[in-house]
Short mmCIF file of C-alpha atoms and ligand atoms in Angstrom, two decimals:
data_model
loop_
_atom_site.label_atom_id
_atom_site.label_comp_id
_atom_site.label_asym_id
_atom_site.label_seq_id
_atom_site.Cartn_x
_atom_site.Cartn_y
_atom_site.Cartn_z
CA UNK A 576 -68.34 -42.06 18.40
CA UNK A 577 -66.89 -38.86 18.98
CA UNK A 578 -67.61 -35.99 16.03
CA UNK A 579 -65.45 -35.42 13.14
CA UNK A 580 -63.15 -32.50 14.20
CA UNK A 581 -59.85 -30.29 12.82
CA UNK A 582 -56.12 -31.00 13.03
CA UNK A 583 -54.86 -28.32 15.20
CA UNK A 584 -51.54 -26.76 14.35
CA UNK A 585 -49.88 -25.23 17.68
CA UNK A 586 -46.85 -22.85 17.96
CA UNK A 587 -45.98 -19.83 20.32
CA UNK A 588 -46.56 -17.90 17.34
CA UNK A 589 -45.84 -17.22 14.04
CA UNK A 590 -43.40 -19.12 13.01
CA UNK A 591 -45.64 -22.51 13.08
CA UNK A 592 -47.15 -20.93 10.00
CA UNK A 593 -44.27 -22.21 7.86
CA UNK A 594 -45.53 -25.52 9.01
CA UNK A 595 -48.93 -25.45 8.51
CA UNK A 596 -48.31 -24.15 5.11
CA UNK A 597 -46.45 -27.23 4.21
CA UNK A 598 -48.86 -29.76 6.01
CA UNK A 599 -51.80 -27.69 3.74
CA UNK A 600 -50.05 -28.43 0.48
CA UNK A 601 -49.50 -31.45 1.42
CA UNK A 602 -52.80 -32.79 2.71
CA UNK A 603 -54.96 -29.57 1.09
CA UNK A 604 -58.70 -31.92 2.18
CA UNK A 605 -58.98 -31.85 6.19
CA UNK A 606 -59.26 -28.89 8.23
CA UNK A 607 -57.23 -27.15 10.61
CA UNK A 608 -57.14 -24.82 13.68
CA UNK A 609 -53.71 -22.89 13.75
CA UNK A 610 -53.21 -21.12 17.06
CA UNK A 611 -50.42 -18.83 18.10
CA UNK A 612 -49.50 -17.97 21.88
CA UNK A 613 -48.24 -14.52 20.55
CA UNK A 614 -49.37 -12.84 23.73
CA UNK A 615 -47.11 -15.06 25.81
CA UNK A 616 -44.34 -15.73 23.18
CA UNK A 617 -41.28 -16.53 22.62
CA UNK A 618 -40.69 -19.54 24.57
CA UNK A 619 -37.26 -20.07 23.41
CA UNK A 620 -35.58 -19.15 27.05
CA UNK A 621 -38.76 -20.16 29.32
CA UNK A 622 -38.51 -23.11 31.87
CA UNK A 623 -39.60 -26.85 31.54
CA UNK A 624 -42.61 -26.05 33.92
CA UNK A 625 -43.96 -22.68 32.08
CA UNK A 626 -43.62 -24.25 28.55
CA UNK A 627 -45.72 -27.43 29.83
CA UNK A 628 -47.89 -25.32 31.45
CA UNK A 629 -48.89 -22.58 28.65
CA UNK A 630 -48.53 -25.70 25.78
CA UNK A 631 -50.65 -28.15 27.95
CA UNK A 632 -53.44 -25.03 27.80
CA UNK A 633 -52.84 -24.48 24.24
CA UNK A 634 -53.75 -28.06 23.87
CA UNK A 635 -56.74 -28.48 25.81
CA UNK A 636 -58.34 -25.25 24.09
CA UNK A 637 -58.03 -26.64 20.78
CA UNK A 638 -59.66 -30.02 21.54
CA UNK A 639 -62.68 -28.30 23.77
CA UNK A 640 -62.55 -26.76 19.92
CA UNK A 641 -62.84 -29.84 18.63
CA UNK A 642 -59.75 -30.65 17.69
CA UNK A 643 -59.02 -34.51 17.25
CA UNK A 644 -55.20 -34.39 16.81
CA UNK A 645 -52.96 -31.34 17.50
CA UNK A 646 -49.11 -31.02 15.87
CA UNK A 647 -46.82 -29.05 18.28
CA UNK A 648 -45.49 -26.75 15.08
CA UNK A 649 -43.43 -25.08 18.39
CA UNK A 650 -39.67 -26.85 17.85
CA UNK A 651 -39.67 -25.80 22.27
CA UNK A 652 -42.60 -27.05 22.90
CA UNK A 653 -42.20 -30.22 21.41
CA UNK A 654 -38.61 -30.05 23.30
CA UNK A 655 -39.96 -29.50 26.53
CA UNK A 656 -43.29 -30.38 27.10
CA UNK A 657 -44.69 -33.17 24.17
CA UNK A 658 -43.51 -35.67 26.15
CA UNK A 659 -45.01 -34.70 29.73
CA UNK A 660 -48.67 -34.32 27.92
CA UNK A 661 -48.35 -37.46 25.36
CA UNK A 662 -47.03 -39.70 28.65
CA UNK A 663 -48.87 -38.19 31.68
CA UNK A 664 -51.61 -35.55 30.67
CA UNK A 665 -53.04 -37.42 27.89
CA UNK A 666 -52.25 -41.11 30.28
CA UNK A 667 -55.61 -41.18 31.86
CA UNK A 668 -58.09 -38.71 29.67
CA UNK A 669 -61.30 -39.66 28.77
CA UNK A 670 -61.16 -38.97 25.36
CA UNK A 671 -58.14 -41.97 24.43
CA UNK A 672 -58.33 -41.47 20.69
CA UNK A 673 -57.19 -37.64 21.04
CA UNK A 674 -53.39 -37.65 19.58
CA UNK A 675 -50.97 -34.92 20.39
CA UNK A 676 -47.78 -35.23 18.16
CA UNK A 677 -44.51 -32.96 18.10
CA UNK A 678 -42.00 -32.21 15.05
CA UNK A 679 -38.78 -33.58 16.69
CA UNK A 680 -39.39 -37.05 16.00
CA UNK A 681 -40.62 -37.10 12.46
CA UNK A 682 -37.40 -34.42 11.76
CA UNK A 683 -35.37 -36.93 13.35
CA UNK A 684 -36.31 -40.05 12.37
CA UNK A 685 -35.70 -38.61 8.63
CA UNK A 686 -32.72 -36.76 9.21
CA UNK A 687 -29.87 -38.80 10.07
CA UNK A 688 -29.99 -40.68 6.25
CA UNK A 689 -29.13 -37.17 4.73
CA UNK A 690 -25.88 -36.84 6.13
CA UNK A 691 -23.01 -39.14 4.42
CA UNK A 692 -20.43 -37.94 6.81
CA UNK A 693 -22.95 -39.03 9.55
CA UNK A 694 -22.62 -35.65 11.21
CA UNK A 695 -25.64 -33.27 11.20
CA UNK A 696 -25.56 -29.42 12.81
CA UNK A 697 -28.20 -28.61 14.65
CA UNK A 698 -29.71 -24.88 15.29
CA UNK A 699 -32.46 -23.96 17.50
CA UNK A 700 -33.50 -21.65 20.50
CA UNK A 701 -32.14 -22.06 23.40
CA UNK A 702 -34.40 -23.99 25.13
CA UNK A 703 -34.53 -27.01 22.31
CA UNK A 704 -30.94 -26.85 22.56
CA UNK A 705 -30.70 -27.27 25.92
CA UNK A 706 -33.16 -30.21 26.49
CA UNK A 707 -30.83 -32.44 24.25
CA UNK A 708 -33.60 -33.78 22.39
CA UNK A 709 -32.70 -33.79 18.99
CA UNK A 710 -29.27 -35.64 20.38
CA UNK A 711 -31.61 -38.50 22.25
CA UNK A 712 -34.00 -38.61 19.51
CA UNK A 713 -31.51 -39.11 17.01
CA UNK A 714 -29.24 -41.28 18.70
CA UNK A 715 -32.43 -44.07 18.51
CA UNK A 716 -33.06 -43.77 14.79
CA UNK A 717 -29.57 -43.13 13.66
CA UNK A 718 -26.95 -44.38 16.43
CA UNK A 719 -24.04 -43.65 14.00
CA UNK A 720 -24.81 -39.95 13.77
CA UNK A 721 -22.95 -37.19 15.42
CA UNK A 722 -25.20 -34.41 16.58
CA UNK A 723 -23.09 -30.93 17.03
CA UNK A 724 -25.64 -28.10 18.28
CA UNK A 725 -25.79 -24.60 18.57
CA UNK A 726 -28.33 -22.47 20.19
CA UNK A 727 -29.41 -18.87 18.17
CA UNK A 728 -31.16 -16.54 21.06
CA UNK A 729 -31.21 -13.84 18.59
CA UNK A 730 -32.35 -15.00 15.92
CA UNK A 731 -36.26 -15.43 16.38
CA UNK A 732 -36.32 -11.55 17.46
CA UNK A 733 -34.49 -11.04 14.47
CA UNK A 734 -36.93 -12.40 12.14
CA UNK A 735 -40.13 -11.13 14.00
CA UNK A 736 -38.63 -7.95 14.23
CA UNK A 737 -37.27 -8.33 10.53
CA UNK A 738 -34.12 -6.80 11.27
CA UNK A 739 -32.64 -10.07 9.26
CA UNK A 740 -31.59 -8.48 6.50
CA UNK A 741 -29.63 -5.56 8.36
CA UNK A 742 -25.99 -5.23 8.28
CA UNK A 743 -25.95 -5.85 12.25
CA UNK A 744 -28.70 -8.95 11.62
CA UNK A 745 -26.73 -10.48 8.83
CA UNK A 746 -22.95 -10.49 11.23
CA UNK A 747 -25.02 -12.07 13.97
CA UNK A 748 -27.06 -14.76 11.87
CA UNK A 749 -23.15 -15.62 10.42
CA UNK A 750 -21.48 -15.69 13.65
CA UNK A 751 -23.70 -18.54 14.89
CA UNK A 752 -23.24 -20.51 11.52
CA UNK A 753 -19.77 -19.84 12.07
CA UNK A 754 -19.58 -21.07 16.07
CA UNK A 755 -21.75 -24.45 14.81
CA UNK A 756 -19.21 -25.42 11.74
CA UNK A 757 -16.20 -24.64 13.47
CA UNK A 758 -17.08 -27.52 16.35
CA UNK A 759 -16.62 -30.14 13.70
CA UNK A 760 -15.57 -30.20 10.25
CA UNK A 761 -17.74 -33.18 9.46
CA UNK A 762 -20.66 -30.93 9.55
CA UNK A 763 -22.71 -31.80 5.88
CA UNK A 764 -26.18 -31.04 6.87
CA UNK A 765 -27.68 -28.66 9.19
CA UNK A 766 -31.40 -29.04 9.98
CA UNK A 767 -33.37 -25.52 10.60
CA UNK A 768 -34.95 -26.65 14.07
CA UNK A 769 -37.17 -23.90 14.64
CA UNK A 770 -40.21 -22.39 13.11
CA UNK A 771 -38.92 -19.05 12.43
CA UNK A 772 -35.36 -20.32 10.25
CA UNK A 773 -36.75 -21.57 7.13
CA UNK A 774 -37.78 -17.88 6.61
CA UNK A 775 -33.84 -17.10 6.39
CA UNK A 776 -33.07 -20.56 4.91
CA UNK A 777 -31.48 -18.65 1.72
CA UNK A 778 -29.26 -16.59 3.91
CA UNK A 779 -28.31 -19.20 5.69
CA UNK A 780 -27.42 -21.64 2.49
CA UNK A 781 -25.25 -18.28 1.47
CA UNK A 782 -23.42 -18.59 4.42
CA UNK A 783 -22.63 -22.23 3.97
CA UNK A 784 -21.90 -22.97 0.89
CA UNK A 785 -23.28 -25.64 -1.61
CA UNK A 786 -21.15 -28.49 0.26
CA UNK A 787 -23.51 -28.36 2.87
CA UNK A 788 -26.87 -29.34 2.84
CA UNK A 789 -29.72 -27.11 4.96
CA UNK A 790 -33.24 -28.48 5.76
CA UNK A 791 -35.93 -27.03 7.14
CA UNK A 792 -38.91 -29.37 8.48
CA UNK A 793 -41.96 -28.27 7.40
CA UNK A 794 -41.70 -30.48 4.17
CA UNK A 795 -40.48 -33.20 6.69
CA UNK A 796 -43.49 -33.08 9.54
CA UNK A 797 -46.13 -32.77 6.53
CA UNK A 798 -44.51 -35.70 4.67
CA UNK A 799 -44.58 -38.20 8.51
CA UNK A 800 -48.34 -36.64 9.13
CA UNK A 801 -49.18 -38.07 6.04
CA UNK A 802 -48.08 -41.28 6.82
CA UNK A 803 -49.74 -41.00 10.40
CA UNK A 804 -52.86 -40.81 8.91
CA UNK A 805 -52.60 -43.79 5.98
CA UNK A 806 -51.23 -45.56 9.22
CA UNK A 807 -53.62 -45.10 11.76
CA UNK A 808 -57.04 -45.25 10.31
CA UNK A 809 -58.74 -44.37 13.28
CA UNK A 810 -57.68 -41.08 13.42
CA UNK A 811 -58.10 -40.25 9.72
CA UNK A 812 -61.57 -41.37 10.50
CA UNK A 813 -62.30 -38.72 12.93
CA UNK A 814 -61.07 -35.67 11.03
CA UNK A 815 -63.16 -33.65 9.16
CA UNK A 816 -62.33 -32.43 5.54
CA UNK A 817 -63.50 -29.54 4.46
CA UNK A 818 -60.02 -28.17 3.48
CA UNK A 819 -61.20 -24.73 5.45
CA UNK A 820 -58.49 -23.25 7.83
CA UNK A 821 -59.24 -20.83 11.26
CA UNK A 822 -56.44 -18.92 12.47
CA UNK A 823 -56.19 -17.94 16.13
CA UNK A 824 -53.72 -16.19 18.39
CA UNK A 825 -53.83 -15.10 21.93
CA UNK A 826 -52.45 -11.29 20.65
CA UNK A 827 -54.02 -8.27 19.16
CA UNK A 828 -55.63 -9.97 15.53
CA UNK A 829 -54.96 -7.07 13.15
CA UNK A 830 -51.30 -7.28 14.05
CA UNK A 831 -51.11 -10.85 13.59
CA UNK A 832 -52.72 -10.76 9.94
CA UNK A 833 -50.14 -7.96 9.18
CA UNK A 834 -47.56 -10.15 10.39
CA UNK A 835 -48.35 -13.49 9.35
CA UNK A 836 -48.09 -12.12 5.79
CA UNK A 837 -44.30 -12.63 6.12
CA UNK A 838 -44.56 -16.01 6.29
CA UNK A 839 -47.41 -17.20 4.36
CA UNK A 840 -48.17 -16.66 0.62
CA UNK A 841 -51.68 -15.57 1.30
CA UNK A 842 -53.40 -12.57 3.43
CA UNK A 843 -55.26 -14.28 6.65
CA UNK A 844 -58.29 -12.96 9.07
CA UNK A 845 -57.53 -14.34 12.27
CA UNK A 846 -59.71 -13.82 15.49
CA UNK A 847 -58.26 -13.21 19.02
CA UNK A 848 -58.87 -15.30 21.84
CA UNK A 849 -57.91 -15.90 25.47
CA UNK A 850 -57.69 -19.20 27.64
N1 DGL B 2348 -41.68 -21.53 17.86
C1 DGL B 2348 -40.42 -21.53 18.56
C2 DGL B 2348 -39.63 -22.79 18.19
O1 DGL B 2348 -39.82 -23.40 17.16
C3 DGL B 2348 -39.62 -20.29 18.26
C4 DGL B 2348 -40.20 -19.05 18.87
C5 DGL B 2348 -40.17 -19.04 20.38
O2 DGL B 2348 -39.07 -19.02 20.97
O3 DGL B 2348 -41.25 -19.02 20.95
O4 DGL B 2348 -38.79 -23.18 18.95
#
């Protein structure tokens, strides 16, 4: 039997934060591994091959850590790589009770019953959007829904760069709303598919008006994990619960403590490390 071990929580880089902070609340007793790629990040405009290739690394450093299960927090990497490492990477391992799950399926499989006009907006990087994947996924859980898209390249150095709430931020962050409603009228829920949005989720529900409903998917991922683990006993049975949490990134640490701050409630001490 293998030894209990941590859930690790995956993104590029910060953003996934907003993720694991849900998942926490939600399921405060096991313990978890967050690392961020900062060093290599963003991923949003990378190919198919490099996002497989620096997620598929990501991955197998968090379970030679121990890790049992791993959640891509990373909206691209789920996108473009879960798939390759849940159907070929992970096909023939040695280790067949190691899980590796993304946050486009549980976003999607939730999604399509909050729209009544059966039409949901989608925003993401540019990579997400371009893979189609929330338009596939969707179309198996919720055939009746109409998926409009719309890709925000600026927005994640926005955020990071917090240059959000600037006059020039704010006219960019409303021109993409703007581009996404005016493909369809029917738009009555937009799902925040990307780590970094929910931090703007206020702005953006300004933009929008109350008619329109904006999620974000941390709540969402935490809420399917949870029923992951009531479902599949065997993996429950190999976490450990401790309710501690390490935070790692590939970057300089002091700078992302300073910055993590932005999108968690509490200060962090997080230790560099390299593949
Ligand atoms: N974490 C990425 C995502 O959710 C956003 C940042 C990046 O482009 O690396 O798609």
């Amino acid at each position: 039997m293998n030894k209990l071990g941590p859930i690790g929580v995956f993104d590029s880089g910060y953003g996934g934060l907003t993720v694991l902070q849900e998942i926490v609340k939600a399921l405060p007793e096991y313990d978890y591994i967050y690392l961020g790629d900062n060093a290599r990040a963003p991923y949003g405009n990378r190919s198919f091959e490099v996002v497989h290739e620096f997620t598929l690394e990501a991955v197998n450093y968090l379970k030679d850590r121990g890790c049992r299960l791993v959640v891509l927090a990373c909206n691209t990497s789920s996108a473009k790589a879960l798939r390759t490492i849940q159907q070929i990477d992970l096909k023939h391992s040695e280790d067949p009770s190691f899980r590796v799950l993304g946050v486009i399926r549980p976003s999607t499989e939730t999604i399509g019953s909050l729209s009544k006009n059966n039409c949901i907006g989608v925003l993401g990087t540019e990579g997400t959007i371009q893979s189609g994947s929330y338009r596939i996924e969707l179309e198996k859980f919720s055939p009746h829904t109409k998926v409009i898209q719309h890709a925000c390249p600026m927005w994640v150095p926005l955020i990071e760069s917090n240059q959000h709430q600037t006059d020039i931020g704010k006219k960019l962050i409303e021109n993409d709303i703007r581009e996404l409603l005016a493909m369809s009228p029917a738009i009555d829920t937009i799902l925040l598919a990307c780590t970094h949005y929910p931090l703007i989720i206020n702005d953006v529900k300004k933009i929008v008006g109350e008619k329109i409903n904006v999620v974000s998917q941390g709540p969402i991922v935490a809420h399917k994990l949870h029923d992951y683990l009531r479902r599949n006993t065997f993996m429950d049975a190999q976490l450990s619960k401790g309710g501690n949490c390490t935070f790692l990134t590939t970057e300089n640490a002091a700078v992302f403590n300073t910055a993590a701050t932005q999108f968690l409630e509490h200060p962090i001490s997080a230790s560099q490390i390299r593949f």
